[in-house]
mmCIF file of C-alpha atoms in Angstrom:
data_model
loop_
_atom_site.group_PDB
_atom_site.id
_atom_site.type_symbol
_atom_site.label_atom_id
_atom_site.label_comp_id
_atom_site.label_asym_id
_atom_site.label_seq_id
_atom_site.Cartn_x
_atom_site.Cartn_y
_atom_site.Cartn_z
ATOM 1 C CA ALA A 1 24.325 -12.623 33.578
ATOM 2 C CA THR A 2 24.017 -11.450 29.985
ATOM 3 C CA ARG A 3 27.223 -9.400 30.166
ATOM 4 C CA GLU A 4 29.033 -12.436 31.581
ATOM 5 C CA ARG A 5 27.811 -14.566 28.664
ATOM 6 C CA ILE A 6 29.023 -11.884 26.232
ATOM 7 C CA ARG A 7 32.493 -12.082 27.767
ATOM 8 C CA GLU A 8 32.404 -15.882 27.526
ATOM 9 C CA LEU A 9 31.674 -15.669 23.806
ATOM 10 C CA PHE A 10 35.036 -13.991 23.274
ATOM 11 C CA GLY A 11 36.731 -16.997 24.802
ATOM 12 C CA VAL A 12 34.730 -19.454 22.680
ATOM 13 C CA PHE A 13 34.943 -17.800 19.268
ATOM 14 C CA GLY A 14 37.949 -15.508 19.633
ATOM 15 C CA ASP A 15 38.338 -13.136 16.700
ATOM 16 C CA ARG A 16 36.059 -15.087 14.378
ATOM 17 C CA LYS A 17 33.093 -13.319 12.815
ATOM 18 C CA ILE A 18 29.802 -14.600 14.250
ATOM 19 C CA ILE A 19 26.790 -15.215 12.002
ATOM 20 C CA VAL A 20 23.536 -15.994 13.832
ATOM 21 C CA ALA A 21 20.083 -17.152 12.774
ATOM 22 C CA SER A 22 17.244 -18.103 15.120
ATOM 23 C CA ASP A 23 14.120 -19.817 13.762
ATOM 24 C CA LYS A 24 11.332 -22.230 14.482
ATOM 25 C CA LEU A 25 11.404 -25.635 12.800
ATOM 26 C CA GLU A 26 9.104 -24.658 9.941
ATOM 27 C CA GLU A 27 9.530 -24.992 6.202
ATOM 28 C CA LYS A 28 8.580 -21.349 5.614
ATOM 29 C CA LYS A 29 11.550 -20.177 7.718
ATOM 30 C CA GLY A 30 13.950 -21.232 4.941
ATOM 31 C CA ILE A 31 16.559 -22.953 7.140
ATOM 32 C CA PRO A 32 17.946 -25.116 4.284
ATOM 33 C CA HIS A 33 18.206 -22.013 2.111
ATOM 34 C CA LYS A 34 20.405 -20.299 4.720
ATOM 35 C CA ILE A 35 22.692 -23.311 4.888
ATOM 36 C CA MET A 36 22.899 -23.591 1.085
ATOM 37 C CA ALA A 37 23.784 -19.905 0.850
ATOM 38 C CA PHE A 38 26.453 -20.260 3.559
ATOM 39 C CA HIS A 39 27.838 -23.326 1.761
ATOM 40 C CA LYS A 40 27.999 -21.411 -1.513
ATOM 41 C CA PHE A 41 29.669 -18.483 0.292
ATOM 42 C CA LEU A 42 32.424 -20.783 1.600
ATOM 43 C CA GLN A 43 32.859 -22.352 -1.835
ATOM 44 C CA LYS A 44 33.437 -18.903 -3.301
ATOM 45 C CA ASN A 45 35.538 -17.704 -0.368
ATOM 46 C CA PRO A 46 37.218 -20.726 1.285
ATOM 47 C CA GLU A 47 39.514 -18.430 3.273
ATOM 48 C CA TRP A 48 36.497 -17.431 5.378
ATOM 49 C CA ALA A 49 36.019 -21.024 6.642
ATOM 50 C CA LYS A 50 38.416 -20.406 9.560
ATOM 51 C CA GLU A 51 37.491 -16.755 10.004
ATOM 52 C CA CYS A 52 33.754 -17.062 10.710
ATOM 53 C CA VAL A 53 31.238 -19.305 12.424
ATOM 54 C CA PHE A 54 27.550 -19.679 11.599
ATOM 55 C CA LEU A 55 25.204 -20.550 14.481
ATOM 56 C CA GLN A 56 21.803 -21.753 13.308
ATOM 57 C CA LEU A 57 19.502 -21.969 16.331
ATOM 58 C CA VAL A 58 16.177 -23.800 16.039
ATOM 59 C CA GLU A 59 13.546 -23.964 18.758
ATOM 60 C CA ALA A 60 12.744 -27.479 19.913
ATOM 61 C CA ALA A 61 9.250 -28.834 19.256
ATOM 62 C CA GLU A 62 6.686 -28.240 21.974
ATOM 63 C CA GLU A 63 5.988 -31.106 24.347
ATOM 64 C CA SER A 64 2.606 -32.816 24.342
ATOM 65 C CA GLU A 65 0.581 -33.718 27.433
ATOM 66 C CA ASP A 66 2.494 -36.994 27.832
ATOM 67 C CA GLY A 67 5.783 -35.093 27.913
ATOM 68 C CA LEU A 68 6.955 -36.182 24.447
ATOM 69 C CA ALA A 69 8.024 -33.677 21.791
ATOM 70 C CA GLU A 70 5.517 -33.314 18.986
ATOM 71 C CA THR A 71 7.226 -33.327 15.593
ATOM 72 C CA THR A 72 5.215 -33.756 12.414
ATOM 73 C CA GLU A 73 6.410 -35.979 9.594
ATOM 74 C CA ALA A 74 7.151 -32.897 7.485
ATOM 75 C CA ASN A 75 9.288 -31.433 10.253
ATOM 76 C CA LYS A 76 11.109 -34.746 10.717
ATOM 77 C CA ARG A 77 12.026 -34.785 7.048
ATOM 78 C CA LEU A 78 13.113 -31.141 7.272
ATOM 79 C CA LEU A 79 15.265 -31.909 10.313
ATOM 80 C CA GLU A 80 16.932 -34.858 8.561
ATOM 81 C CA GLN A 81 17.644 -32.664 5.533
ATOM 82 C CA VAL A 82 19.202 -29.972 7.710
ATOM 83 C CA TYR A 83 21.383 -32.470 9.592
ATOM 84 C CA GLN A 84 22.681 -33.815 6.289
ATOM 85 C CA MET A 85 23.422 -30.333 4.926
ATOM 86 C CA VAL A 86 25.220 -29.312 8.126
ATOM 87 C CA GLY A 87 27.388 -32.417 7.883
ATOM 88 C CA GLU A 88 28.267 -31.652 4.265
ATOM 89 C CA VAL A 89 29.382 -28.110 5.105
ATOM 90 C CA ASN A 90 31.469 -29.121 8.104
ATOM 91 C CA SER A 91 33.061 -32.106 6.349
ATOM 92 C CA ALA A 92 34.061 -29.889 3.425
ATOM 93 C CA PHE A 93 35.281 -26.806 5.314
ATOM 94 C CA GLY A 94 35.781 -27.887 8.923
ATOM 95 C CA SER A 95 39.042 -28.675 10.608
ATOM 96 C CA ILE A 96 40.241 -30.176 13.869
ATOM 97 C CA GLY A 97 39.215 -27.719 16.546
ATOM 98 C CA HIS A 98 36.859 -25.662 14.375
ATOM 99 C CA MET A 99 33.553 -26.253 12.612
ATOM 100 C CA PRO A 100 32.251 -23.322 10.570
ATOM 101 C CA LEU A 101 28.585 -24.322 11.013
ATOM 102 C CA HIS A 102 26.900 -25.043 14.360
ATOM 103 C CA PHE A 103 23.305 -26.300 14.343
ATOM 104 C CA LEU A 104 21.441 -26.404 17.666
ATOM 105 C CA TYR A 105 17.990 -27.971 17.796
ATOM 106 C CA LYS A 106 17.176 -27.068 21.378
ATOM 107 C CA ASP A 107 15.764 -24.280 23.482
ATOM 108 C CA VAL A 108 18.324 -21.541 24.016
ATOM 109 C CA SER A 109 17.970 -19.358 27.078
ATOM 110 C CA ARG A 110 17.014 -15.731 26.627
ATOM 111 C CA CYS A 111 20.325 -14.765 28.228
ATOM 112 C CA ASP A 112 22.362 -16.745 25.664
ATOM 113 C CA LEU A 113 20.285 -15.527 22.718
ATOM 114 C CA THR A 114 20.622 -11.908 23.814
ATOM 115 C CA ALA A 115 24.384 -12.291 24.188
ATOM 116 C CA LEU A 116 24.629 -13.756 20.685
ATOM 117 C CA MET A 117 22.537 -10.925 19.221
ATOM 118 C CA VAL A 118 24.728 -8.334 20.929
ATOM 119 C CA LYS A 119 27.972 -9.825 19.568
ATOM 120 C CA ALA A 120 26.737 -11.106 16.192
ATOM 121 C CA HIS A 121 28.501 -9.575 13.223
ATOM 122 C CA VAL A 122 25.714 -10.781 10.928
ATOM 123 C CA PHE A 123 22.155 -11.807 11.787
ATOM 124 C CA MET A 124 20.122 -13.622 9.143
ATOM 125 C CA ASP A 125 16.326 -13.426 9.168
ATOM 126 C CA THR A 126 15.428 -14.804 5.751
ATOM 127 C CA PRO A 127 12.079 -16.644 5.728
ATOM 128 C CA LEU A 128 10.516 -17.781 2.471
ATOM 129 C CA ARG A 129 7.324 -16.039 3.607
ATOM 130 C CA ASP A 130 6.450 -14.523 6.942
ATOM 131 C CA THR A 131 4.655 -11.733 8.745
ATOM 132 C CA LEU A 132 6.375 -9.161 10.945
ATOM 133 C CA SER A 133 9.592 -10.682 12.308
ATOM 134 C CA ARG A 134 10.269 -10.290 16.004
ATOM 135 C CA SER A 135 13.845 -11.598 15.819
ATOM 136 C CA ALA A 136 14.926 -8.967 13.263
ATOM 137 C CA HIS A 137 13.671 -6.171 15.534
ATOM 138 C CA GLU A 138 15.284 -7.788 18.579
ATOM 139 C CA PHE A 139 18.653 -7.938 16.811
ATOM 140 C CA VAL A 140 18.488 -4.242 15.899
ATOM 141 C CA TRP A 141 17.462 -3.438 19.481
ATOM 142 C CA CYS A 142 20.309 -5.439 21.054
ATOM 143 C CA GLN A 143 23.120 -4.114 18.884
ATOM 144 C CA GLU A 144 25.574 -1.596 20.304
ATOM 145 C CA GLU A 145 26.870 1.271 18.193
ATOM 146 C CA THR A 146 30.482 0.658 19.243
ATOM 147 C CA GLU A 147 30.546 -2.723 17.476
ATOM 148 C CA THR A 148 27.450 -3.025 15.359
ATOM 149 C CA GLY A 149 26.561 -5.929 13.091
ATOM 150 C CA VAL A 150 24.592 -6.232 9.857
ATOM 151 C CA LEU A 151 21.070 -7.572 9.379
ATOM 152 C CA ILE A 152 20.384 -9.770 6.339
ATOM 153 C CA LEU A 153 16.649 -9.689 5.726
ATOM 154 C CA SER A 154 14.435 -11.613 3.329
ATOM 155 C CA GLU A 155 12.445 -9.473 0.926
ATOM 156 C CA PHE A 156 9.535 -11.854 1.622
ATOM 157 C CA SER A 157 9.457 -11.007 5.323
ATOM 158 C CA GLY A 158 6.871 -8.588 6.662
ATOM 159 C CA SER A 159 9.710 -6.719 8.361
ATOM 160 C CA ALA A 160 11.177 -5.807 4.968
ATOM 161 C CA GLN A 161 8.513 -3.101 4.681
ATOM 162 C CA SER A 162 9.924 -1.259 7.699
ATOM 163 C CA LEU A 163 13.569 -2.381 8.010
ATOM 164 C CA ARG A 164 14.583 -2.574 4.344
ATOM 165 C CA ALA A 165 16.724 0.565 4.674
ATOM 166 C CA ALA A 166 18.455 -0.906 7.744
ATOM 167 C CA ALA A 167 19.415 -4.258 6.226
ATOM 168 C CA VAL A 168 20.884 -6.107 3.287
ATOM 169 C CA CYS A 169 17.794 -7.540 1.604
ATOM 170 C CA VAL A 170 17.977 -10.860 -0.257
ATOM 171 C CA ASN A 171 15.839 -13.309 -2.149
ATOM 172 C CA PRO A 172 16.392 -16.571 -0.207
ATOM 173 C CA TRP A 173 15.687 -18.600 -3.354
ATOM 174 C CA ASP A 174 18.671 -16.955 -5.100
ATOM 175 C CA THR A 175 21.530 -18.943 -3.571
ATOM 176 C CA ASN A 176 24.303 -17.060 -5.377
ATOM 177 C CA GLY A 177 22.875 -13.659 -4.522
ATOM 178 C CA PHE A 178 22.330 -14.787 -0.920
ATOM 179 C CA ALA A 179 25.966 -15.956 -0.696
ATOM 180 C CA ASP A 180 27.187 -12.608 -2.054
ATOM 181 C CA ALA A 181 25.042 -10.830 0.553
ATOM 182 C CA ILE A 182 26.751 -12.794 3.348
ATOM 183 C CA GLN A 183 30.134 -11.707 2.017
ATOM 184 C CA GLU A 184 28.951 -8.106 1.691
ATOM 185 C CA ALA A 185 27.706 -8.088 5.283
ATOM 186 C CA LEU A 186 30.921 -9.591 6.687
ATOM 187 C CA GLU A 187 33.175 -7.215 4.746
ATOM 188 C CA MET A 188 31.056 -4.057 5.103
ATOM 189 C CA ASP A 189 32.943 -0.950 6.213
ATOM 190 C CA GLU A 190 32.182 0.521 9.623
ATOM 191 C CA PRO A 191 30.591 3.791 8.330
ATOM 192 C CA ASP A 192 28.132 1.783 6.217
ATOM 193 C CA ARG A 193 27.331 -0.537 9.127
ATOM 194 C CA LEU A 194 26.741 2.441 11.403
ATOM 195 C CA GLU A 195 24.410 4.077 8.891
ATOM 196 C CA LEU A 196 22.255 0.942 8.656
ATOM 197 C CA HIS A 197 22.339 0.464 12.420
ATOM 198 C CA ARG A 198 21.298 4.023 13.286
ATOM 199 C CA TYR A 199 18.365 3.959 10.894
ATOM 200 C CA GLY A 200 17.221 0.584 12.204
ATOM 201 C CA GLN A 201 17.449 1.498 15.880
ATOM 202 C CA ARG A 202 15.692 4.819 15.315
ATOM 203 C CA HIS A 203 12.825 3.003 13.605
ATOM 204 C CA VAL A 204 12.594 0.256 16.241
ATOM 205 C CA PHE A 205 12.752 2.709 19.154
ATOM 206 C CA ASP A 206 10.129 4.998 17.611
ATOM 207 C CA HIS A 207 7.721 2.261 16.467
ATOM 208 C CA SER A 208 7.347 0.315 19.687
ATOM 209 C CA LEU A 209 4.410 -1.894 20.690
ATOM 210 C CA ARG A 210 3.235 0.854 23.018
ATOM 211 C CA ARG A 211 3.130 3.373 20.180
ATOM 212 C CA TRP A 212 1.390 0.891 17.855
ATOM 213 C CA ALA A 213 -1.262 0.088 20.467
ATOM 214 C CA SER A 214 -1.791 3.767 21.230
ATOM 215 C CA SER A 215 -2.134 4.665 17.532
ATOM 216 C CA PHE A 216 -4.514 1.771 16.939
ATOM 217 C CA LEU A 217 -6.759 2.817 19.825
ATOM 218 C CA ASP A 218 -6.707 6.462 18.695
ATOM 219 C CA GLU A 219 -7.755 5.482 15.160
ATOM 220 C CA LEU A 220 -10.434 3.171 16.545
ATOM 221 C CA LEU A 221 -11.906 5.913 18.725
ATOM 222 C CA THR A 222 -11.754 8.390 15.834
ATOM 223 C CA ALA A 223 -13.574 5.975 13.522
ATOM 224 C CA GLU A 224 -16.210 5.324 16.180
ATOM 225 C CA SER A 225 -16.728 9.048 16.698
ATOM 226 C CA GLU A 226 -17.043 9.708 12.954
ATOM 227 C CA CYS A 227 -19.571 6.881 12.547
ATOM 228 C CA GLU A 228 -21.592 8.191 15.475
ATOM 229 C CA ASP A 229 -21.581 11.735 14.029
ATOM 230 C CA GLU A 230 -22.790 10.448 10.662
ATOM 231 C CA ARG A 231 -25.501 8.366 12.294
ATOM 232 C CA LEU A 232 -26.821 11.279 14.337
ATOM 233 C CA GLN A 233 -26.674 13.784 11.514
ATOM 234 C CA ILE A 234 -30.237 14.732 10.543
ATOM 235 C CA PRO A 235 -30.719 15.271 6.809
ATOM 236 C CA PRO A 236 -31.975 18.744 5.847
ATOM 237 C CA PRO A 237 -35.764 18.991 5.378
ATOM 238 C CA MET A 238 -37.042 18.797 1.822
ATOM 239 C CA ASP A 239 -38.668 21.908 0.424
ATOM 240 C CA HIS A 240 -42.313 20.879 -0.020
ATOM 241 C CA ASP A 241 -43.265 23.331 -2.781
ATOM 242 C CA SER A 242 -40.171 22.572 -4.895
ATOM 243 C CA ALA A 243 -40.811 18.841 -4.708
ATOM 244 C CA VAL A 244 -44.498 19.196 -5.638
ATOM 245 C CA ASN A 245 -43.751 21.508 -8.575
ATOM 246 C CA ALA A 246 -41.074 19.137 -9.880
ATOM 247 C CA MET A 247 -43.496 16.224 -9.688
ATOM 248 C CA ARG A 248 -46.184 18.118 -11.600
ATOM 249 C CA LYS A 249 -43.825 19.135 -14.395
ATOM 250 C CA ALA A 250 -42.266 15.668 -14.847
ATOM 251 C CA SER A 251 -43.489 13.556 -17.759
ATOM 252 C CA GLN A 252 -42.456 10.335 -16.000
ATOM 253 C CA ARG A 253 -42.179 9.814 -12.254
ATOM 254 C CA ILE A 254 -40.672 7.038 -10.096
ATOM 255 C CA LEU A 255 -41.626 6.958 -6.425
ATOM 256 C CA MET A 256 -39.755 4.538 -4.134
ATOM 257 C CA PHE A 257 -40.996 3.832 -0.591
ATOM 258 C CA GLY A 258 -39.594 1.717 2.165
ATOM 259 C CA PHE A 259 -42.339 -0.454 3.643
ATOM 260 C CA SER A 260 -41.223 -0.491 7.293
ATOM 261 C CA GLY A 261 -40.506 2.965 8.620
ATOM 262 C CA THR A 262 -42.072 4.840 5.700
ATOM 263 C CA LEU A 263 -45.455 3.329 4.884
ATOM 264 C CA LEU A 264 -45.605 1.840 8.379
ATOM 265 C CA GLN A 265 -44.486 3.686 11.473
ATOM 266 C CA ARG A 266 -41.169 2.553 12.907
ATOM 267 C CA GLN A 267 -42.719 1.321 16.162
ATOM 268 C CA ASP A 268 -45.028 -0.977 14.199
ATOM 269 C CA LYS A 269 -42.145 -2.830 12.557
ATOM 270 C CA ILE A 270 -41.936 -5.373 15.378
ATOM 271 C CA HIS A 271 -45.592 -6.300 14.896
ATOM 272 C CA VAL A 272 -45.651 -6.120 11.116
ATOM 273 C CA LYS A 273 -45.734 -9.899 10.715
ATOM 274 C CA ILE A 274 -48.761 -10.084 13.004
ATOM 275 C CA ARG A 275 -50.834 -7.239 11.566
ATOM 276 C CA PRO A 276 -49.285 -5.875 8.342
ATOM 277 C CA LYS A 277 -51.868 -3.165 7.723
ATOM 278 C CA ILE A 278 -51.484 0.277 6.230
ATOM 279 C CA SER A 279 -54.032 2.974 6.913
ATOM 280 C CA PRO A 280 -57.023 3.347 4.570
ATOM 281 C CA THR A 281 -55.989 6.908 3.690
ATOM 282 C CA LEU A 282 -52.480 5.849 2.718
ATOM 283 C CA ARG A 283 -53.860 2.893 0.749
ATOM 284 C CA ALA A 284 -56.157 5.241 -1.207
ATOM 285 C CA ASN A 285 -53.274 7.620 -1.946
ATOM 286 C CA LEU A 286 -51.060 4.769 -3.170
ATOM 287 C CA GLN A 287 -53.915 3.525 -5.363
ATOM 288 C CA VAL A 288 -54.232 6.952 -7.008
ATOM 289 C CA LEU A 289 -50.482 7.297 -7.552
ATOM 290 C CA ALA A 290 -50.011 3.773 -8.905
ATOM 291 C CA SER A 291 -53.002 4.102 -11.256
ATOM 292 C CA ASP A 292 -51.411 7.080 -13.014
ATOM 293 C CA THR A 293 -49.831 5.792 -16.251
ATOM 294 C CA HIS A 294 -46.961 8.303 -15.904
ATOM 295 C CA THR A 295 -46.086 7.288 -12.350
ATOM 296 C CA HIS A 296 -44.258 4.127 -11.253
ATOM 297 C CA VAL A 297 -44.554 3.244 -7.569
ATOM 298 C CA ILE A 298 -41.962 0.875 -6.079
ATOM 299 C CA ILE A 299 -42.172 -0.472 -2.525
ATOM 300 C CA LEU A 300 -39.048 -2.072 -1.028
ATOM 301 C CA SER A 301 -38.784 -4.383 1.971
ATOM 302 C CA GLY A 302 -36.867 -7.265 3.463
ATOM 303 C CA LEU A 303 -40.089 -9.016 4.500
ATOM 304 C CA GLU A 304 -41.556 -12.111 2.879
ATOM 305 C CA ARG A 305 -43.724 -11.788 -0.210
ATOM 306 C CA LYS A 306 -46.813 -13.188 1.555
ATOM 307 C CA ILE A 307 -46.712 -10.478 4.207
ATOM 308 C CA LEU A 308 -46.283 -7.706 1.625
ATOM 309 C CA GLN A 309 -48.996 -9.145 -0.620
ATOM 310 C CA GLN A 310 -51.395 -9.186 2.298
ATOM 311 C CA ALA A 311 -50.553 -5.606 3.313
ATOM 312 C CA ILE A 312 -50.491 -3.974 -0.141
ATOM 313 C CA GLY A 313 -53.120 -6.051 -1.876
ATOM 314 C CA LYS A 314 -53.979 -5.311 -5.491
ATOM 315 C CA ILE A 315 -52.494 -1.816 -5.700
ATOM 316 C CA PRO A 316 -50.799 -1.825 -9.175
ATOM 317 C CA CYS A 317 -47.267 -1.108 -7.980
ATOM 318 C CA TRP A 318 -43.890 -2.824 -7.995
ATOM 319 C CA ILE A 319 -42.978 -4.706 -4.793
ATOM 320 C CA ILE A 320 -39.353 -5.655 -4.072
ATOM 321 C CA ALA A 321 -39.517 -8.331 -1.351
ATOM 322 C CA GLU A 322 -37.042 -10.335 0.736
ATOM 323 C CA GLY A 323 -34.216 -7.860 0.178
ATOM 324 C CA GLY A 324 -34.422 -8.181 -3.622
ATOM 325 C CA MET A 325 -34.664 -11.958 -3.860
ATOM 326 C CA CYS A 326 -38.102 -11.661 -5.490
ATOM 327 C CA TYR A 327 -40.367 -8.943 -6.847
ATOM 328 C CA ARG A 328 -43.937 -8.378 -7.973
ATOM 329 C CA GLU A 329 -44.836 -6.576 -11.169
ATOM 330 C CA PRO A 330 -47.778 -4.113 -11.243
ATOM 331 C CA ASP A 331 -50.017 -6.756 -12.874
ATOM 332 C CA GLY A 332 -49.572 -9.015 -9.825
ATOM 333 C CA THR A 333 -47.009 -11.448 -11.301
ATOM 334 C CA TRP A 334 -44.307 -12.557 -8.853
ATOM 335 C CA VAL A 335 -40.772 -13.287 -10.124
ATOM 336 C CA SER A 336 -38.065 -15.044 -8.106
ATOM 337 C CA ASN A 337 -34.444 -14.062 -8.765
ATOM 338 C CA MET A 338 -33.299 -17.380 -7.277
ATOM 339 C CA GLU A 339 -35.101 -19.253 -10.053
ATOM 340 C CA GLN A 340 -33.322 -17.140 -12.641
ATOM 341 C CA LEU A 341 -29.954 -17.800 -10.979
ATOM 342 C CA ASP A 342 -30.606 -21.551 -11.056
ATOM 343 C CA LYS A 343 -31.065 -21.360 -14.828
#
């Protein structure tokens, strides 16, 4: 069916050069900018008015539950603007039996769209801003090397990162430059068209959805494996004698302890709010360390200050509570960071 439609296109357009663009009815797609550029191109090169035809295809709005097409006010205004611009181009450069610009606001079958992409001499994908463009890749995929066309691509499209070397890139806001790009694409020599086409098809064939999905899954599994290895890696044991000697020689010492998992056993963390108690031996050791004027003891926790105050008591140490939102100084004074932020 597609090959039959390709043959039919010869009968409809004859030897005229075919320019195609396929978009949704959205402002970011830059439909008026394409038409302005085509208008400017014909103003500069009026002889091309009978030698080419521009087909701007726009998908119809989706139907709502009641079967009526949903078109926002912004899209209605955009559609009215496009209709007016199309009329201006055709009234200025059209003739009996030929209109250089065809605008279709309707759903086009996949068969017809594929046939147009195969036979298009120029395909314009020039959004004002967009992510990766499917239509640009489809055009490169559909083209045949025996009669290849040229892709005009917006530098603001996500596809410009990968297909820049396979296309004529334009700034859709630069109407004059855009018009010159249309002329360049239509008049490009065959060797140059083939060079762009071969690069584009090689990239599209190599970077398929299957390859992207496979690469993404491989990287995901690799990242998971690396995270698991890091999590399971046991830190080397500290040399006891070296640590003790360093502590004895130091003139000032800072000791930082995590409350849950260090001062309390890990299995007690679940019950810490019920019975936040540290052993008498550990309490006595902390009291001795914190009482030394050359030693600063800091205890860190994400628990509430009341729980930590109850567990640690009057040991003259620093307590960082609630994940750093408040802290207690060795003299027992509590300070809230939230209060300081409010000031």
